[in-house]
Amino acid sequence: MHARLISDVLGHIRWRGWRCVCIPQRAASTEAQPLPSRAQVVICGGGIMGASVAYHLTKLGWHDIVLLEQGRIAAGSTRFCAGIVSTVKHISIETEMADYSNKLYQQLEAESGIPTGYKRTGSVLLAQTQDRLISLRRMVSRLRMKSIPCEIITPKQVGELHPLLNIHDLVGAMYVPEDAVVSTADIALALVTAARSKGVQVHEHTAVNHVLVERGHVSGVDTDRGQIECEYFVNCAGQWAYELGLSNEEPVSIPLHACEHFYLLTSPLRTPLQDNLPCVVDPDGRIYIRNWQGGILSGGFEKNPKPIFTEGRNQLEIQNLQEDWDHFEPLLSALLRRMPSLEALEILRLVNCPESFTPDMRCVMGESPTLLRYFTLAGMNSQGCSLGGGAGKFLAEWMVHGYPQDNVWPLDIKRFGALQSSRTFLRHRVMEVMPLIYDLKVPRWDFQTGRQLRTSPLYDRLDAQGARWMEKHGFERAKYFVPPGKDLLSLDQSKTFYKPDWFDIVGSEVKCCKEAVCVIDMSSFTKFEISSPGDQALDTLQYLFSNDVDVPVGHIVHTGMLNERGGYENDCSVVRLQKRSFFMISPTDQQVHCWSWLKQHLPSDSDLFLEDVTWKYTALNLIGPRAMDVLSELSYAPMTPDHFPSLFCKEMSVGYANGIRVMSMTHTGEPGFTLYIPIEYALHVYNEIMSVGQKYGIRNAGYYALRSLRIEKFFAFWGQDLDSFTTPLECGREFRVKLDKGCDFIGRDALLRQRDEGIFKRFTMFILEDHDTDLDLWPWWGEPIYRNGEHVGKTTSSAYSYTLGRHVCLGFIHSSNPVTPDFINRGEYEIEIAGQRFQAKAKLYPFSSLFTQRRRKEDMELGY
């Protein structure tokens, strides 16, 4: 039946021809006006992103703005957007952006005078499996933290909201009543109209050739109609952003790639659909459905997407691409299963338009790490309509104030390096990313494409010993090691929101770290060397770092690099190698961001030498009480605390290898050492360590064990717990700040004010009290925290503590009044996991004694 329907549709489509989803109204005459000779800001791209940035810059008081569009306003991907405004996002900052967009679009017609097609319809997300319903329950918990109305509903309630839906295979759904639909092209037109009324100049049919550069920052743009001097440039060129970035005198890497995206349009039903029917997302069927002029618009994200334009720049204005009914057939079949009454409905058109996707399903925004005042907002992963208003607002704030008003690190362009810009990598990765939009994403899932891109010299050895891998910033890192005899295939395919199959494996690695000695390859950590002929290196680092790095040679300092607000731009360890030479260790994904921050703040006329030496050193972390025995035997040197104190570094011989930087720190709170080994010696040193360590019970361990150890020790990690809006005073790190030493540093004034005024959020450890590890859903991150029944924050990371026999969550408690230790200690706390709350004990310091007893719930309810 489906095949016959497709053939009938093909014949009908060829006869009927093309109809566009929405035809944008014209903002003004297309008569070409001369370009200005200069402007403060030039924006490239007249879609919803460029329009939103221009609109929000005017709201912040910038008006000397030129918006350039190579074709017509809203004639690119914006023209073909399905127009669904959904707040259901997996990342908090995206939810915030979408919620802002929804509120903005609601009032935009009154402000601009342009009809936008805004209609609050609500949306229903369907669940065909219990795992999908768990995912939706977790999402409900997160949206409610943002005060977004939503609830879990029954299949019967789904049928009441949308009578045409087949509900017989559903186990439940999520209802978001304030989601909406719009005409995205008209939203862009309204934003442009409003921006124009505030002085923004708009020039259509003007192509940007490249950006002009002077002394490392933007100085102008070269177009096919002449040059414009400018201070800021914003790349909102959509699928062309990649090529435009590479066209500059100093190329800017913007990793995105286009894929074909399909949806169909039908004629009105015999009884036209009401325009307030909710949008439907059926992720297990991989489709979405919305009302369109009494009929439906339905598309989806197929398992076998079709990348396009790998060879480079395509046509100026996006036209409807070639139909491919064979490719669309699985989505059409899913639509007919969900809405059987549509089988005889006339289909007007199968729309095929390009959409841009990024390597991690998150948009690209922010200032280029290599070219100052070059900003980007692109790669929306088919979420441009939902994110457009909020993303434009955050980028405009970034440009005007120097930073956005919330933590946008998950979207920051500096999370990527040049390694993610290979055309082959992007083509293969987006073929995985597009299906993932609707795939069930359980905790700890990993991308499968673009792997083994950056590896330690020990990769093959560790892989042969059972390492299971994850990827961080393109670097392969071992999660855990599967012992001989385990079913590797079933372990790799295990996906659950409950107790994972690797639980006992990681537990044995943690036990070995506690009782014997383990080795963890931590080569992925970012490593810089900073030196100078005189004292300039010390003077500069004293200003950049919040802790005192003027320590004796060989000492290690844990410190942060703060911004003017006192927030962490980086969390790192610094070793004073020599009087004028320093070695800096930072998180893996800080490589680009940290380098950019240092380059921007180092004196331009100095003799400072900064080198990224990440690739030069393999890092091995020896954790456990027998680590000193292993190293003593290999170096013929005493490694006891009397001879090798904590937070100390010596250059030593290990085995036959010289020049090994041995540091008495482990990043876990356990005893041990980290060895920074020149890569040519890595295999030899590893072999020697494993050989000598056999008598001490040595084994390999992975990052899951490290995570458990650091969380139970209440160690915060940048990017998970710390960000640019978190200060040392808010996470109990006052002792790492030189506030009273008379040294000025970035962020000092903000910290002094905060010390006087009090802190209004505090990093806290929570131990789950009535949670059953074997039967209950696990906490992972992002769970709401309740104090005395009121929402006060969310978790930032969590892990099972094999030492405590309980789950440990880390997170921030917020209050409108100063958060003092007494405030925390007087509260009764709960952590909500997928709608179920568990009692938790709050601590400001790690536990010093072990739990000897575990509570189990006598009655379990797994109802949905």
XYZ file of C-alpha atoms in Angstrom, residues 220-571:
352
model
C 36.736 45.406 7.211
C 34.990 43.274 4.616
C 35.469 42.926 0.901
C 32.231 42.429 -1.070
C 31.317 42.118 -4.731
C 30.170 45.749 -4.492
C 33.180 47.213 -2.719
C 34.787 47.303 0.708
C 33.421 48.392 4.093
C 35.639 49.240 7.032
C 34.317 47.792 10.273
C 35.279 46.923 13.834
C 33.202 43.749 14.151
C 32.156 41.062 11.704
C 29.447 38.470 12.325
C 29.311 35.316 10.203
C 25.666 34.232 10.038
C 26.059 32.690 6.590
C 24.417 29.372 7.451
C 25.630 26.497 5.310
C 28.126 28.862 3.682
C 29.717 29.859 6.996
C 32.420 27.196 6.616
C 33.657 28.473 3.241
C 33.347 32.111 4.302
C 35.484 31.439 7.366
C 38.229 29.849 5.279
C 38.202 32.700 2.757
C 39.704 35.212 5.194
C 43.300 36.422 5.143
C 43.534 34.614 8.484
C 41.177 31.610 8.158
C 38.550 30.959 10.813
C 37.506 27.353 11.370
C 33.711 26.938 11.573
C 32.948 23.198 11.640
C 29.593 22.499 10.000
C 28.280 20.568 7.022
C 24.963 20.537 5.173
C 22.624 17.573 4.775
C 19.419 17.232 2.813
C 16.343 17.601 5.008
C 12.938 16.409 3.832
C 9.375 17.202 4.752
C 6.073 16.934 2.915
C 3.096 19.278 2.630
C -0.469 18.099 2.139
C -3.662 19.710 0.994
C -6.235 20.496 3.692
C -8.137 17.590 5.170
C -11.821 17.239 4.304
C -12.415 18.779 7.718
C -9.396 21.092 7.907
C -7.175 20.670 10.947
C -7.690 23.241 13.624
C -4.798 25.672 13.827
C -4.426 25.121 17.569
C -3.734 21.385 17.336
C -0.433 20.601 19.085
C 2.680 19.813 17.124
C 3.638 16.161 17.396
C 7.136 14.758 17.755
C 7.421 10.980 17.463
C 11.150 10.414 18.047
C 10.838 6.621 17.974
C 9.216 6.982 14.559
C 11.788 9.686 13.695
C 9.115 12.181 12.542
C 7.505 15.500 13.478
C 4.041 16.711 12.465
C 2.435 20.152 12.554
C -0.707 21.752 11.177
C -0.183 23.636 7.898
C -3.045 25.550 6.322
C -5.590 22.903 7.347
C -3.353 20.060 6.188
C -0.095 18.859 7.641
C 3.614 19.461 7.362
C 5.626 16.398 8.337
C 9.317 15.617 8.169
C 11.944 13.847 10.201
C 15.514 12.771 10.703
C 16.210 9.531 8.913
C 18.857 6.972 9.823
C 20.686 7.381 6.512
C 21.034 11.127 5.855
C 22.457 12.553 2.655
C 25.324 15.057 3.075
C 25.592 17.643 0.311
C 27.937 20.325 -0.970
C 31.040 18.609 0.403
C 32.909 20.049 -2.552
C 32.190 23.623 -1.496
C 29.976 26.631 -2.111
C 26.696 26.059 -3.932
C 24.010 28.334 -5.396
C 23.387 31.799 -3.982
C 19.787 31.242 -3.003
C 18.582 27.885 -1.792
C 16.144 26.233 -4.167
C 14.085 23.159 -3.472
C 16.471 20.284 -4.087
C 15.654 17.139 -6.012
C 12.842 14.999 -4.636
C 13.776 11.554 -3.385
C 10.677 9.575 -2.464
C 12.593 6.333 -2.022
C 14.726 8.034 0.620
C 11.690 9.564 2.332
C 9.663 6.334 2.337
C 10.599 5.216 5.929
C 9.464 8.583 7.286
C 6.288 8.488 5.197
C 5.546 4.988 6.499
C 6.037 6.201 10.073
C 3.678 9.108 9.393
C 0.957 6.801 8.063
C 1.330 4.499 11.069
C 0.881 7.475 13.358
C -1.941 9.073 11.335
C -3.596 6.317 9.252
C -6.399 8.604 8.102
C -3.922 10.501 5.917
C -3.452 7.594 3.518
C -5.781 9.018 0.871
C -4.775 12.633 1.436
C -3.376 14.645 -1.451
C 0.304 15.484 -1.049
C 1.281 18.810 -2.526
C 5.029 18.627 -2.335
C 8.023 16.860 -0.907
C 10.332 19.687 0.155
C 14.059 18.945 0.147
C 16.239 21.718 1.559
C 19.767 21.878 2.986
C 20.266 22.122 6.750
C 23.602 22.670 8.489
C 24.790 20.312 11.224
C 27.800 20.450 13.539
C 30.049 17.700 14.948
C 28.272 17.571 18.331
C 24.648 18.574 17.531
C 25.112 22.015 19.086
C 25.281 25.336 17.276
C 28.488 27.311 16.798
C 28.614 30.776 18.322
C 31.103 33.216 19.769
C 34.318 35.037 18.957
C 36.973 33.320 16.883
C 40.001 32.167 18.907
C 42.307 33.199 16.060
C 40.770 36.468 14.843
C 39.563 39.098 17.303
C 36.123 40.676 16.779
C 35.149 37.961 14.288
C 31.930 36.440 15.636
C 29.968 33.472 14.363
C 26.415 32.217 14.769
C 25.703 29.234 12.532
C 25.203 25.463 12.409
C 21.772 25.280 14.016
C 21.157 21.534 13.530
C 17.592 22.148 12.320
C 16.798 24.228 15.437
C 17.204 27.675 13.909
C 13.605 28.712 14.464
C 13.577 27.666 18.133
C 17.002 29.073 18.989
C 17.123 32.081 16.674
C 15.808 34.741 19.040
C 17.784 33.593 22.072
C 20.987 32.867 20.188
C 20.944 36.338 18.614
C 20.382 37.901 22.026
C 23.289 36.053 23.650
C 25.668 36.828 20.787
C 24.718 40.513 20.829
C 25.404 40.647 24.585
C 28.737 38.938 23.972
C 29.733 41.597 21.458
C 28.554 44.608 23.475
C 29.540 43.557 26.997
C 32.444 41.256 26.193
C 30.611 38.200 27.490
C 27.086 36.719 27.289
C 24.739 36.835 30.261
C 24.857 33.093 30.895
C 27.236 30.183 30.447
C 27.316 29.377 26.719
C 30.426 27.183 26.813
C 28.512 24.171 25.366
C 27.960 26.301 22.224
C 31.223 28.277 22.171
C 33.193 27.980 18.927
C 36.327 27.517 21.045
C 35.163 24.052 22.070
C 36.372 22.995 18.614
C 39.861 22.974 17.180
C 41.129 22.836 13.621
C 41.040 19.052 13.849
C 37.226 19.112 13.553
C 37.312 21.067 10.285
C 38.358 18.289 7.923
C 35.752 18.025 5.168
C 35.916 14.229 5.347
C 35.467 14.293 9.125
C 32.512 16.667 8.873
C 30.823 14.673 6.122
C 31.061 11.447 8.094
C 30.168 12.995 11.431
C 27.003 14.768 10.257
C 25.783 11.464 8.846
C 25.826 10.286 12.469
C 24.629 13.543 14.022
C 21.415 13.946 12.045
C 19.874 10.599 13.151
C 21.018 11.278 16.731
C 18.608 14.192 16.955
C 15.816 11.667 17.533
C 17.852 8.729 18.819
C 17.431 7.798 22.465
C 20.484 9.280 24.167
C 21.227 7.403 27.359
C 23.973 8.656 29.684
C 27.574 8.161 28.561
C 26.846 7.647 24.876
C 29.727 8.324 22.488
C 30.047 9.347 18.860
C 31.206 6.522 16.613
C 32.490 8.501 13.617
C 35.668 10.560 13.447
C 37.355 8.355 16.012
C 41.029 7.493 16.603
C 41.876 10.981 15.430
C 44.110 11.874 18.397
C 45.606 9.018 20.343
C 48.244 8.404 22.954
C 51.351 6.419 21.924
C 49.948 3.719 24.228
C 46.636 3.388 22.405
C 47.324 0.014 20.777
C 48.741 -1.464 23.978
C 45.767 -0.324 26.035
C 43.283 -1.395 23.385
C 44.763 -4.884 23.357
C 44.278 -5.027 27.129
C 40.545 -4.433 26.922
C 40.239 -0.639 26.952
C 36.780 0.690 26.073
C 37.106 4.158 24.611
C 35.419 7.528 24.742
C 36.406 10.717 22.946
C 37.172 14.164 24.341
C 38.160 17.027 22.017
C 39.071 14.389 19.431
C 41.329 12.519 21.900
C 40.700 8.850 22.687
C 40.498 8.179 26.432
C 39.913 4.847 28.149
C 36.617 4.603 30.073
C 37.459 1.294 31.737
C 39.185 -1.998 30.950
C 37.205 -5.149 30.292
C 38.776 -8.166 32.026
C 39.443 -11.319 29.987
C 36.382 -13.498 29.605
C 33.804 -10.713 29.633
C 31.326 -10.400 26.754
C 32.744 -7.344 25.017
C 29.916 -7.015 22.494
C 27.101 -7.009 25.042
C 29.042 -4.577 27.232
C 29.599 -2.147 24.375
C 25.924 -2.277 23.375
C 24.605 -1.885 26.924
C 22.574 1.315 27.208
C 20.503 2.140 30.250
C 19.317 4.843 32.628
C 19.758 2.344 35.456
C 22.792 0.570 36.903
C 25.189 0.040 33.987
C 26.872 -3.243 33.092
C 30.311 -1.746 33.713
C 29.480 -1.146 37.387
C 31.561 -4.032 38.796
C 34.456 -3.427 36.406
C 34.845 0.189 37.468
C 34.390 -0.866 41.077
C 37.367 -3.209 40.842
C 39.473 -0.430 39.312
C 38.530 1.938 42.140
C 39.365 -0.773 44.686
C 42.792 -1.209 43.129
C 43.377 2.569 43.280
C 42.530 2.461 46.967
C 44.482 -0.654 47.938
C 47.282 -1.215 45.426
C 48.228 0.837 42.360
C 46.567 1.703 39.038
C 47.809 3.510 35.972
C 45.576 5.868 33.965
C 46.687 7.349 30.652
C 45.839 11.063 30.908
C 47.764 12.252 27.870
C 44.791 14.232 26.572
C 45.223 16.992 29.163
C 46.201 20.353 27.660
C 49.821 21.312 28.374
C 51.511 24.678 27.846
C 55.018 25.976 28.604
C 55.514 29.675 29.377
C 58.924 31.289 29.805
C 60.849 34.546 29.400
C 64.462 35.742 29.582
C 63.629 37.951 32.575
C 60.871 38.144 35.152
C 58.125 38.943 32.687
C 56.720 35.387 32.688
C 56.268 35.472 36.471
C 54.815 38.984 36.473
C 52.339 38.147 33.726
C 51.219 34.863 35.269
C 50.779 36.521 38.640
C 48.297 38.855 36.977
C 46.548 36.089 35.012
C 46.313 33.514 37.814
C 44.270 33.917 40.989
C 46.694 31.897 43.132
C 50.284 32.794 43.965
C 52.664 31.185 41.466
C 55.749 32.879 42.920
C 56.744 29.638 44.641
C 60.076 27.799 44.866
C 61.221 25.915 41.794
C 59.605 22.460 41.690
C 56.406 23.410 43.479
C 52.950 22.889 41.975
C 50.125 25.386 42.382
C 46.447 24.667 41.755
C 44.917 27.865 40.446
C 42.387 29.403 38.144
C 42.445 32.006 35.426
C 39.522 34.308 36.199
C 37.619 36.886 34.226
C 36.705 40.367 35.447
C 33.607 38.951 37.144
C 35.754 36.518 39.128
C 34.497 33.502 37.172
C 36.685 30.634 36.024
C 37.922 30.929 32.454
C 40.254 28.035 33.195
C 41.103 25.725 36.083
